[in-house]
């Protein structure tokens, strides 16, 4: 064991001496490895950052909330299949709530439209006006930063009160307390009773509605002011995540009964859940990952060929040195380890340069996604570099280890 450790340390010393003696050649040899490792570590950093950001933004929907809508959020079939479905109305929402009873925590119907919002001389175009109820506080992460949210009394009496998003507050009331002031939504005046906490976009940098750019009003007021023809979306908060599938089946059964659908007819509504987005995301990221692996594989293959070529040159240049070492007792194993070490060290130096580049890139990427170069990615990069070094250095090392000492000493 002591001898093996000594041979390993000696191989490391000789490898470092050889690399230092040919700095320019060693640096150029590592370029392929640098590109390959930078590609794999940056790809993994981007994918991890995108997934973290995506999951963070998706949490707004709630992992224990089901959404009953006229059409599915993600349509994989022909759009014409869904266009003639009937809208979900308030009566159906009330009947569904009675049918499910205490099997669910709450059901909140919402409906929306785009309208200009005006305060004094300032006007914001295309603000999302959401008709909702007090139960939204139970079915979503919506929280008033100050003031209050829509109350049950507001809904029952169709009051003209509203709660504004953080972006609306910033643009209309930058240095003014908006509580109690009146804004004009479309053709109607509403009194502000609360301001929502900042929530961002539903899917962050992937697009989606901006929750900070909305005005929430009682759903009854919405229908009285903007009409009852728009379909509702029902947010159903289940008792626990473990009952998600069971409750989904309950909802489908109840809605089919409410709509009097015979067993032979398909559902004319959809039950959506947060993880449907995650499945699509994972599919997309799977394709991106395969492309990244392909690019990385090509880069590492080219880098490995470069390392192999330079190691053959190194074996040729040091043939006499190998002959002398064998003549004084060096074993084939010792020579083999020495050149494998040298090839692995070249790849590890390239890996170190690549990780520095990846870290700098991750700092830039972090301005768009929550990205960081994790320890797991570093370990994967180091293992890949060592493997490329061993594989690409194996043939030259075997050639060196099999040299006859007499022929090697005669080599000119």
CSV table of C-alpha atoms in Angstrom, one decimal:
chain,number,residue,atom,x,y,z
A,1,UNK,CA,0.0,0.0,0.0
A,2,UNK,CA,2.8,2.4,0.9
A,3,UNK,CA,4.5,1.6,-2.4
A,4,UNK,CA,1.3,2.4,-4.3
A,5,UNK,CA,0.9,5.7,-2.5
A,6,UNK,CA,4.5,6.6,-3.2
A,7,UNK,CA,4.1,5.7,-6.9
A,8,UNK,CA,1.0,7.7,-7.1
A,9,UNK,CA,2.6,10.8,-5.5
A,10,UNK,CA,5.6,10.4,-7.7
A,11,UNK,CA,3.4,10.1,-10.8
A,12,UNK,CA,1.6,13.3,-9.7
A,13,UNK,CA,4.9,15.1,-9.3
A,14,UNK,CA,6.2,14.0,-12.7
A,15,UNK,CA,2.9,14.9,-14.3
A,16,UNK,CA,2.9,18.4,-12.9
A,17,UNK,CA,6.6,18.9,-14.0
A,18,UNK,CA,5.7,17.8,-17.5
A,19,UNK,CA,2.7,20.1,-17.7
A,20,UNK,CA,4.7,23.1,-16.4
A,21,UNK,CA,7.5,22.3,-18.9
A,22,UNK,CA,5.0,22.7,-21.8
A,23,UNK,CA,2.6,25.3,-20.5
A,24,UNK,CA,1.4,26.6,-23.9
A,25,UNK,CA,0.9,23.2,-25.3
A,26,UNK,CA,-1.0,22.1,-22.2
A,27,UNK,CA,-3.2,25.2,-22.2
A,28,UNK,CA,-4.1,24.7,-25.9
A,29,UNK,CA,-4.8,21.0,-25.2
A,30,UNK,CA,-7.2,21.9,-22.4
A,31,UNK,CA,-9.4,24.2,-24.6
A,32,UNK,CA,-11.6,21.3,-25.8
A,33,UNK,CA,-12.1,20.2,-22.2
A,34,UNK,CA,-12.8,23.8,-21.1
A,35,UNK,CA,-15.5,24.2,-23.7
A,36,UNK,CA,-17.0,20.8,-22.9
A,37,UNK,CA,-17.1,21.3,-19.1
A,38,UNK,CA,-18.3,24.9,-19.4
A,39,UNK,CA,-21.1,23.7,-21.7
A,40,UNK,CA,-22.3,20.9,-19.3
A,41,UNK,CA,-22.0,23.0,-16.1
A,42,UNK,CA,-23.6,26.1,-17.6
A,43,UNK,CA,-26.4,24.0,-19.1
A,44,UNK,CA,-27.1,22.3,-15.7
A,45,UNK,CA,-26.9,25.7,-13.9
A,46,UNK,CA,-29.4,27.2,-16.3
A,47,UNK,CA,-31.8,24.2,-16.1
A,48,UNK,CA,-31.6,24.2,-12.3
A,49,UNK,CA,-32.1,28.0,-12.2
A,50,UNK,CA,-35.1,27.9,-14.5
A,51,UNK,CA,-36.7,25.0,-12.6
A,52,UNK,CA,-36.3,26.8,-9.3
A,53,UNK,CA,-37.7,30.1,-10.7
A,54,UNK,CA,-40.5,28.2,-12.4
A,55,UNK,CA,-41.5,26.3,-9.3
A,56,UNK,CA,-41.4,29.4,-7.2
A,57,UNK,CA,-43.7,31.3,-9.5
A,58,UNK,CA,-46.0,28.3,-9.9
A,59,UNK,CA,-46.4,28.1,-6.1
A,60,UNK,CA,-48.9,31.0,-6.5
A,61,UNK,CA,-51.4,28.5,-7.9
A,62,UNK,CA,-51.1,26.4,-4.8
A,63,UNK,CA,-50.3,22.7,-4.9
A,64,UNK,CA,-53.5,21.8,-3.0
A,65,UNK,CA,-55.9,23.7,-5.2
A,66,UNK,CA,-57.8,22.4,-8.2
A,67,UNK,CA,-59.1,24.7,-10.9
A,68,UNK,CA,-62.4,24.0,-12.7
A,69,UNK,CA,-62.5,25.8,-16.1
A,70,UNK,CA,-64.3,25.6,-19.4
A,71,UNK,CA,-61.1,24.7,-21.3
A,72,UNK,CA,-57.9,23.0,-20.1
A,73,UNK,CA,-55.0,25.2,-19.3
A,74,UNK,CA,-52.8,23.1,-21.6
A,75,UNK,CA,-54.5,22.0,-24.8
A,76,UNK,CA,-52.9,19.0,-26.5
A,77,UNK,CA,-55.9,18.3,-28.6
A,78,UNK,CA,-57.8,20.1,-31.4
A,79,UNK,CA,-59.0,23.6,-30.1
A,80,UNK,CA,-62.3,23.0,-31.9
A,81,UNK,CA,-63.0,20.2,-29.4
A,82,UNK,CA,-63.3,22.8,-26.6
A,83,UNK,CA,-64.7,25.9,-28.2
A,84,UNK,CA,-68.3,24.9,-28.0
A,85,UNK,CA,-68.2,23.9,-24.3
A,86,UNK,CA,-70.7,25.9,-22.1
A,87,UNK,CA,-69.3,28.5,-19.8
A,88,UNK,CA,-69.2,27.8,-16.0
A,89,UNK,CA,-71.7,30.1,-14.3
A,90,UNK,CA,-72.3,31.2,-10.7
A,91,UNK,CA,-75.3,28.9,-10.2
A,92,UNK,CA,-73.1,25.9,-11.1
A,93,UNK,CA,-70.4,27.1,-8.7
A,94,UNK,CA,-73.0,27.3,-5.9
A,95,UNK,CA,-74.3,23.8,-6.7
A,96,UNK,CA,-70.8,22.4,-6.8
A,97,UNK,CA,-70.1,23.9,-3.4
A,98,UNK,CA,-73.2,22.3,-1.9
A,99,UNK,CA,-72.4,19.0,-3.5
A,100,UNK,CA,-68.9,18.8,-2.2
A,101,UNK,CA,-69.7,20.2,1.2
A,102,UNK,CA,-67.0,19.7,3.8
A,103,UNK,CA,-64.9,17.5,1.4
A,104,UNK,CA,-63.2,20.7,0.4
A,105,UNK,CA,-61.9,23.8,2.3
A,106,UNK,CA,-63.4,26.4,0.0
A,107,UNK,CA,-64.5,27.1,-3.6
A,108,UNK,CA,-63.9,30.5,-5.0
A,109,UNK,CA,-65.3,31.6,-8.3
A,110,UNK,CA,-63.5,34.3,-10.3
A,111,UNK,CA,-64.1,36.0,-13.6
A,112,UNK,CA,-62.0,38.7,-15.4
A,113,UNK,CA,-61.8,41.3,-18.1
A,114,UNK,CA,-59.4,44.0,-19.2
A,115,UNK,CA,-60.4,47.6,-18.6
A,116,UNK,CA,-58.6,51.0,-18.3
A,117,UNK,CA,-58.2,52.3,-14.7
A,118,UNK,CA,-58.1,56.0,-14.0
A,119,UNK,CA,-57.2,58.1,-11.0
A,120,UNK,CA,-57.4,61.9,-11.5
A,121,UNK,CA,-55.2,62.6,-14.6
A,122,UNK,CA,-53.4,59.2,-14.6
A,123,UNK,CA,-54.8,56.3,-16.7
A,124,UNK,CA,-53.5,52.8,-16.9
A,125,UNK,CA,-54.7,50.8,-19.9
A,126,UNK,CA,-55.5,47.1,-20.0
A,127,UNK,CA,-55.6,46.4,-16.3
A,128,UNK,CA,-56.9,43.0,-15.4
A,129,UNK,CA,-60.2,43.4,-13.5
A,130,UNK,CA,-61.0,40.3,-11.4
A,131,UNK,CA,-64.4,39.6,-10.0
A,132,UNK,CA,-63.9,37.4,-6.9
A,133,UNK,CA,-65.1,36.7,-3.4
A,134,UNK,CA,-63.8,36.7,0.2
A,135,UNK,CA,-62.9,33.0,-0.2
A,136,UNK,CA,-59.9,33.9,-2.4
A,137,UNK,CA,-57.9,34.4,0.8
A,138,UNK,CA,-58.5,30.7,1.5
A,139,UNK,CA,-57.8,29.3,-2.0
A,140,UNK,CA,-54.7,31.4,-3.0
A,141,UNK,CA,-51.6,33.1,-1.5
A,142,UNK,CA,-53.3,36.5,-2.0
A,143,UNK,CA,-52.6,38.7,1.0
A,144,UNK,CA,-53.4,42.5,1.5
A,145,UNK,CA,-50.2,44.4,2.2
A,146,UNK,CA,-52.4,47.0,3.9
A,147,UNK,CA,-56.1,47.7,4.1
A,148,UNK,CA,-58.4,44.7,3.7
A,149,UNK,CA,-59.5,42.2,1.0
A,150,UNK,CA,-63.0,41.9,-0.6
A,151,UNK,CA,-65.4,40.8,2.2
A,152,UNK,CA,-68.5,38.6,2.2
A,153,UNK,CA,-70.7,41.7,2.8
A,154,UNK,CA,-69.2,43.4,-0.2
A,155,UNK,CA,-70.2,40.4,-2.4
A,156,UNK,CA,-73.7,40.1,-0.9
A,157,UNK,CA,-74.4,43.8,-1.4
A,158,UNK,CA,-72.6,44.2,-4.7
A,159,UNK,CA,-70.5,47.1,-3.3
A,160,UNK,CA,-68.3,49.2,-5.5
A,161,UNK,CA,-65.1,48.6,-3.6
A,162,UNK,CA,-61.8,47.3,-4.9
A,163,UNK,CA,-58.4,46.0,-3.9
A,164,UNK,CA,-55.5,47.1,-6.2
A,165,UNK,CA,-52.3,45.2,-7.1
A,166,UNK,CA,-48.8,46.5,-6.1
A,167,UNK,CA,-48.0,47.7,-9.6
A,168,UNK,CA,-51.3,49.6,-9.9
A,169,UNK,CA,-50.7,51.3,-6.5
A,170,UNK,CA,-47.1,52.2,-7.6
A,171,UNK,CA,-48.2,53.8,-10.9
A,172,UNK,CA,-51.3,55.6,-9.6
A,173,UNK,CA,-50.4,56.4,-6.0
A,174,UNK,CA,-46.6,56.4,-5.7
A,175,UNK,CA,-46.4,58.7,-2.7
A,176,UNK,CA,-50.1,58.8,-1.7
A,177,UNK,CA,-52.1,56.5,0.6
A,178,UNK,CA,-54.7,55.0,-1.7
A,179,UNK,CA,-57.0,53.6,1.0
A,180,UNK,CA,-60.4,55.3,0.8
A,181,UNK,CA,-59.7,57.0,-2.5
A,182,UNK,CA,-61.8,56.3,-5.6
A,183,UNK,CA,-60.6,55.1,-9.0
A,184,UNK,CA,-62.6,54.7,-12.2
A,185,UNK,CA,-62.7,51.2,-13.6
A,186,UNK,CA,-64.2,51.4,-17.0
A,187,UNK,CA,-67.3,53.5,-16.6
A,188,UNK,CA,-67.7,52.9,-12.8
A,189,UNK,CA,-66.2,54.4,-9.6
A,190,UNK,CA,-64.7,52.1,-7.0
A,191,UNK,CA,-63.5,52.9,-3.5
A,192,UNK,CA,-60.1,51.3,-2.7
A,193,UNK,CA,-60.2,49.2,0.5
A,194,UNK,CA,-56.8,47.4,0.2
A,195,UNK,CA,-53.5,47.0,-1.6
A,196,UNK,CA,-52.1,43.5,-2.3
A,197,UNK,CA,-48.6,42.3,-1.5
A,198,UNK,CA,-46.3,42.1,-4.5
A,199,UNK,CA,-46.7,38.7,-6.2
A,200,UNK,CA,-45.1,39.0,-9.7
A,201,UNK,CA,-46.1,37.1,-12.8
A,202,UNK,CA,-47.6,33.7,-12.7
A,203,UNK,CA,-44.8,32.1,-14.6
A,204,UNK,CA,-42.1,34.7,-14.0
A,205,UNK,CA,-39.8,35.1,-17.1
A,206,UNK,CA,-41.9,32.5,-18.9
A,207,UNK,CA,-44.8,34.9,-19.3
A,208,UNK,CA,-48.3,34.6,-17.8
A,209,UNK,CA,-50.6,37.1,-16.1
A,210,UNK,CA,-49.1,39.8,-13.8
A,211,UNK,CA,-50.8,39.6,-10.4
A,212,UNK,CA,-49.5,43.0,-9.5
A,213,UNK,CA,-51.3,44.6,-12.4
A,214,UNK,CA,-54.8,43.8,-11.4
A,215,UNK,CA,-57.8,45.2,-9.6
A,216,UNK,CA,-60.0,42.8,-7.6
A,217,UNK,CA,-63.7,43.7,-7.1
A,218,UNK,CA,-66.7,41.7,-5.7
A,219,UNK,CA,-67.9,39.1,-8.3
A,220,UNK,CA,-71.5,40.3,-8.0
A,221,UNK,CA,-70.5,43.9,-8.7
A,222,UNK,CA,-68.4,42.6,-11.7
A,223,UNK,CA,-71.5,40.8,-13.2
A,224,UNK,CA,-73.7,43.8,-12.6
A,225,UNK,CA,-71.2,46.2,-14.2
A,226,UNK,CA,-69.6,44.2,-16.9
A,227,UNK,CA,-72.2,41.5,-17.7
A,228,UNK,CA,-72.8,37.9,-16.8
A,229,UNK,CA,-71.8,36.3,-20.1
A,230,UNK,CA,-68.2,35.6,-19.2
A,231,UNK,CA,-67.3,32.1,-17.9
A,232,UNK,CA,-66.1,31.5,-14.3
A,233,UNK,CA,-63.0,29.8,-13.1
A,234,UNK,CA,-63.5,27.9,-9.9
A,235,UNK,CA,-60.6,27.5,-7.5
A,236,UNK,CA,-61.2,24.5,-5.2
A,237,UNK,CA,-58.9,24.1,-2.2
A,238,UNK,CA,-58.8,20.5,-1.0
A,239,UNK,CA,-58.4,19.2,2.5
A,240,UNK,CA,-54.8,18.1,1.9
A,241,UNK,CA,-52.4,17.4,-1.0
A,242,UNK,CA,-52.9,13.6,-0.4
A,243,UNK,CA,-56.6,14.0,-1.3
A,244,UNK,CA,-55.9,15.8,-4.5
A,245,UNK,CA,-56.7,12.9,-6.8
A,246,UNK,CA,-59.7,11.8,-4.7
A,247,UNK,CA,-61.2,15.3,-4.7
A,248,UNK,CA,-60.5,15.7,-8.4
A,249,UNK,CA,-62.7,12.6,-9.1
A,250,UNK,CA,-65.4,14.0,-6.7
A,251,UNK,CA,-65.4,17.3,-8.7
A,252,UNK,CA,-65.7,15.5,-12.0
A,253,UNK,CA,-68.6,13.4,-10.7
A,254,UNK,CA,-70.4,16.4,-9.2
A,255,UNK,CA,-69.9,18.6,-12.3
A,256,UNK,CA,-71.2,15.8,-14.6
A,257,UNK,CA,-74.2,15.4,-12.4
A,258,UNK,CA,-74.8,19.2,-12.4
A,259,UNK,CA,-74.6,19.3,-16.2
A,260,UNK,CA,-76.6,16.1,-16.5
A,261,UNK,CA,-74.0,14.4,-18.7
A,262,UNK,CA,-74.8,10.8,-19.7
A,263,UNK,CA,-72.1,8.2,-19.2
A,264,UNK,CA,-71.5,8.1,-23.0
A,265,UNK,CA,-70.7,11.9,-23.2
A,266,UNK,CA,-67.3,13.4,-22.6
A,267,UNK,CA,-66.7,16.0,-19.9
A,268,UNK,CA,-67.5,19.5,-21.1
A,269,UNK,CA,-65.3,21.2,-18.5
A,270,UNK,CA,-61.7,20.7,-17.3
A,271,UNK,CA,-60.1,20.2,-13.9
A,272,UNK,CA,-56.6,21.7,-13.9
A,273,UNK,CA,-53.8,21.4,-11.3
A,274,UNK,CA,-50.5,22.9,-10.7
A,275,UNK,CA,-48.4,19.8,-11.6
A,276,UNK,CA,-49.8,19.8,-15.2
A,277,UNK,CA,-47.4,22.8,-15.8
A,278,UNK,CA,-44.6,20.9,-14.2
A,279,UNK,CA,-45.1,17.9,-16.5
A,280,UNK,CA,-45.0,20.1,-19.6
A,281,UNK,CA,-41.9,21.9,-18.1
A,282,UNK,CA,-40.1,18.6,-17.5
A,283,UNK,CA,-40.8,17.5,-21.0
A,284,UNK,CA,-39.4,20.7,-22.5
A,285,UNK,CA,-36.4,20.6,-20.1
A,286,UNK,CA,-35.8,16.9,-21.1
A,287,UNK,CA,-35.4,18.0,-24.8
A,288,UNK,CA,-33.1,20.9,-23.7
A,289,UNK,CA,-31.1,18.6,-21.6
A,290,UNK,CA,-30.6,16.1,-24.5
A,291,UNK,CA,-29.4,19.0,-26.7
A,292,UNK,CA,-27.0,20.1,-23.9
A,293,UNK,CA,-25.7,16.5,-23.5
A,294,UNK,CA,-25.2,16.2,-27.3
A,295,UNK,CA,-23.2,19.5,-27.4
A,296,UNK,CA,-21.2,18.5,-24.3
A,297,UNK,CA,-20.5,15.1,-25.6
A,298,UNK,CA,-19.1,16.5,-28.9
A,299,UNK,CA,-17.0,19.0,-27.1
A,300,UNK,CA,-15.6,16.5,-24.7
A,301,UNK,CA,-15.0,14.0,-27.5
A,302,UNK,CA,-13.0,16.7,-29.4
A,303,UNK,CA,-11.2,17.6,-26.2
A,304,UNK,CA,-10.4,14.0,-25.4
A,305,UNK,CA,-8.9,13.5,-28.9
A,306,UNK,CA,-6.7,16.5,-28.3
A,307,UNK,CA,-5.5,15.1,-25.0
A,308,UNK,CA,-4.9,11.7,-26.5
A,309,UNK,CA,-2.9,13.2,-29.3
A,310,UNK,CA,-0.7,15.3,-27.0
A,311,UNK,CA,-0.1,12.3,-24.7
A,312,UNK,CA,1.1,10.3,-27.7
A,313,UNK,CA,3.5,13.1,-28.5
A,314,UNK,CA,4.6,13.3,-24.9
A,315,UNK,CA,5.3,9.5,-24.8
A,316,UNK,CA,7.4,9.8,-28.0
A,317,UNK,CA,9.4,12.8,-26.7
A,318,UNK,CA,10.1,11.0,-23.4
A,319,UNK,CA,10.9,7.6,-24.7
A,320,UNK,CA,14.5,7.7,-23.4
A,321,UNK,CA,13.2,8.8,-20.0
A,322,UNK,CA,10.8,5.8,-19.9
A,323,UNK,CA,13.7,3.6,-20.9
A,324,UNK,CA,15.9,4.9,-18.0
A,325,UNK,CA,13.1,4.5,-15.5
A,326,UNK,CA,12.5,0.9,-16.6
A,327,UNK,CA,16.2,0.1,-16.6
A,328,UNK,CA,16.5,1.2,-12.9
A,329,UNK,CA,13.4,-0.9,-11.9
A,330,UNK,CA,10.2,1.0,-12.7
A,331,UNK,CA,7.4,-1.4,-13.3
A,332,UNK,CA,4.8,-1.2,-16.2
A,333,UNK,CA,2.2,-0.2,-13.6
A,334,UNK,CA,4.3,2.8,-12.5
A,335,UNK,CA,4.7,4.1,-16.1
A,336,UNK,CA,1.0,3.5,-16.8
A,337,UNK,CA,-0.1,5.4,-13.7
A,338,UNK,CA,2.3,8.2,-14.5
A,339,UNK,CA,0.8,8.9,-18.0
A,340,UNK,CA,-2.8,8.4,-16.8
A,341,UNK,CA,-2.1,10.9,-14.1
A,342,UNK,CA,-0.7,13.4,-16.6
A,343,UNK,CA,-3.8,13.0,-18.9
A,344,UNK,CA,-6.1,13.4,-15.9
A,345,UNK,CA,-4.3,16.4,-14.6
A,346,UNK,CA,-4.5,18.2,-18.0
A,347,UNK,CA,-8.3,17.6,-18.0
A,348,UNK,CA,-8.6,18.7,-14.3
A,349,UNK,CA,-6.8,22.0,-15.1
A,350,UNK,CA,-9.3,22.5,-18.0
A,351,UNK,CA,-12.1,21.6,-15.6
A,352,UNK,CA,-10.9,24.2,-13.1
A,353,UNK,CA,-10.8,26.9,-15.8
A,354,UNK,CA,-14.3,25.8,-17.0
A,355,UNK,CA,-15.8,26.0,-13.5
A,356,UNK,CA,-14.4,29.6,-13.1
A,357,UNK,CA,-16.1,30.5,-16.4
A,358,UNK,CA,-19.3,28.7,-15.4
A,359,UNK,CA,-19.4,30.6,-12.1
A,360,UNK,CA,-19.0,33.9,-13.9
A,361,UNK,CA,-21.8,32.9,-16.3
A,362,UNK,CA,-24.0,31.8,-13.4
A,363,UNK,CA,-23.7,35.3,-11.9
A,364,UNK,CA,-25.0,36.8,-15.2
A,365,UNK,CA,-27.7,34.1,-15.5
A,366,UNK,CA,-28.8,34.8,-11.9
A,367,UNK,CA,-30.1,38.2,-13.0
A,368,UNK,CA,-32.8,36.3,-15.0
A,369,UNK,CA,-33.3,33.1,-13.0
A,370,UNK,CA,-32.4,32.0,-9.4
A,371,UNK,CA,-29.2,30.3,-10.7
A,372,UNK,CA,-26.1,29.3,-8.9
A,373,UNK,CA,-23.2,26.8,-9.5
A,374,UNK,CA,-24.0,24.1,-7.0
A,375,UNK,CA,-21.7,21.6,-5.3
A,376,UNK,CA,-23.4,18.8,-7.2
A,377,UNK,CA,-22.6,20.4,-10.6
A,378,UNK,CA,-19.0,20.9,-9.5
A,379,UNK,CA,-18.7,17.2,-8.5
A,380,UNK,CA,-20.3,16.1,-11.8
A,381,UNK,CA,-17.8,18.3,-13.8
A,382,UNK,CA,-14.8,17.0,-11.9
A,383,UNK,CA,-15.8,13.3,-12.3
A,384,UNK,CA,-16.4,13.9,-16.1
A,385,UNK,CA,-13.0,15.6,-16.4
A,386,UNK,CA,-11.2,12.7,-14.7
A,387,UNK,CA,-13.1,10.1,-16.8
A,388,UNK,CA,-12.2,11.9,-20.1
A,389,UNK,CA,-8.6,12.2,-18.9
A,390,UNK,CA,-8.4,8.4,-18.1
A,391,UNK,CA,-10.1,7.3,-21.3
A,392,UNK,CA,-8.1,9.6,-23.6
A,393,UNK,CA,-4.8,8.9,-21.8
A,394,UNK,CA,-5.2,5.1,-21.6
A,395,UNK,CA,-3.8,4.2,-25.1
A,396,UNK,CA,-0.7,6.4,-24.8
A,397,UNK,CA,-0.2,5.2,-21.2
A,398,UNK,CA,-0.4,1.5,-22.4
A,399,UNK,CA,2.0,2.3,-25.2
A,400,UNK,CA,4.5,3.8,-22.8
A,401,UNK,CA,4.2,1.0,-20.2
A,402,UNK,CA,4.8,-1.7,-22.9
A,403,UNK,CA,8.0,-0.1,-24.2
A,404,UNK,CA,11.1,-2.4,-24.1
A,405,UNK,CA,13.7,-0.6,-21.9
A,406,UNK,CA,16.6,-1.5,-24.4
A,407,UNK,CA,14.7,-0.2,-27.4
A,408,UNK,CA,13.6,2.9,-25.5
A,409,UNK,CA,17.2,3.7,-24.5
A,410,UNK,CA,18.3,3.3,-28.1
A,411,UNK,CA,15.5,5.7,-29.3
A,412,UNK,CA,16.8,8.9,-30.9
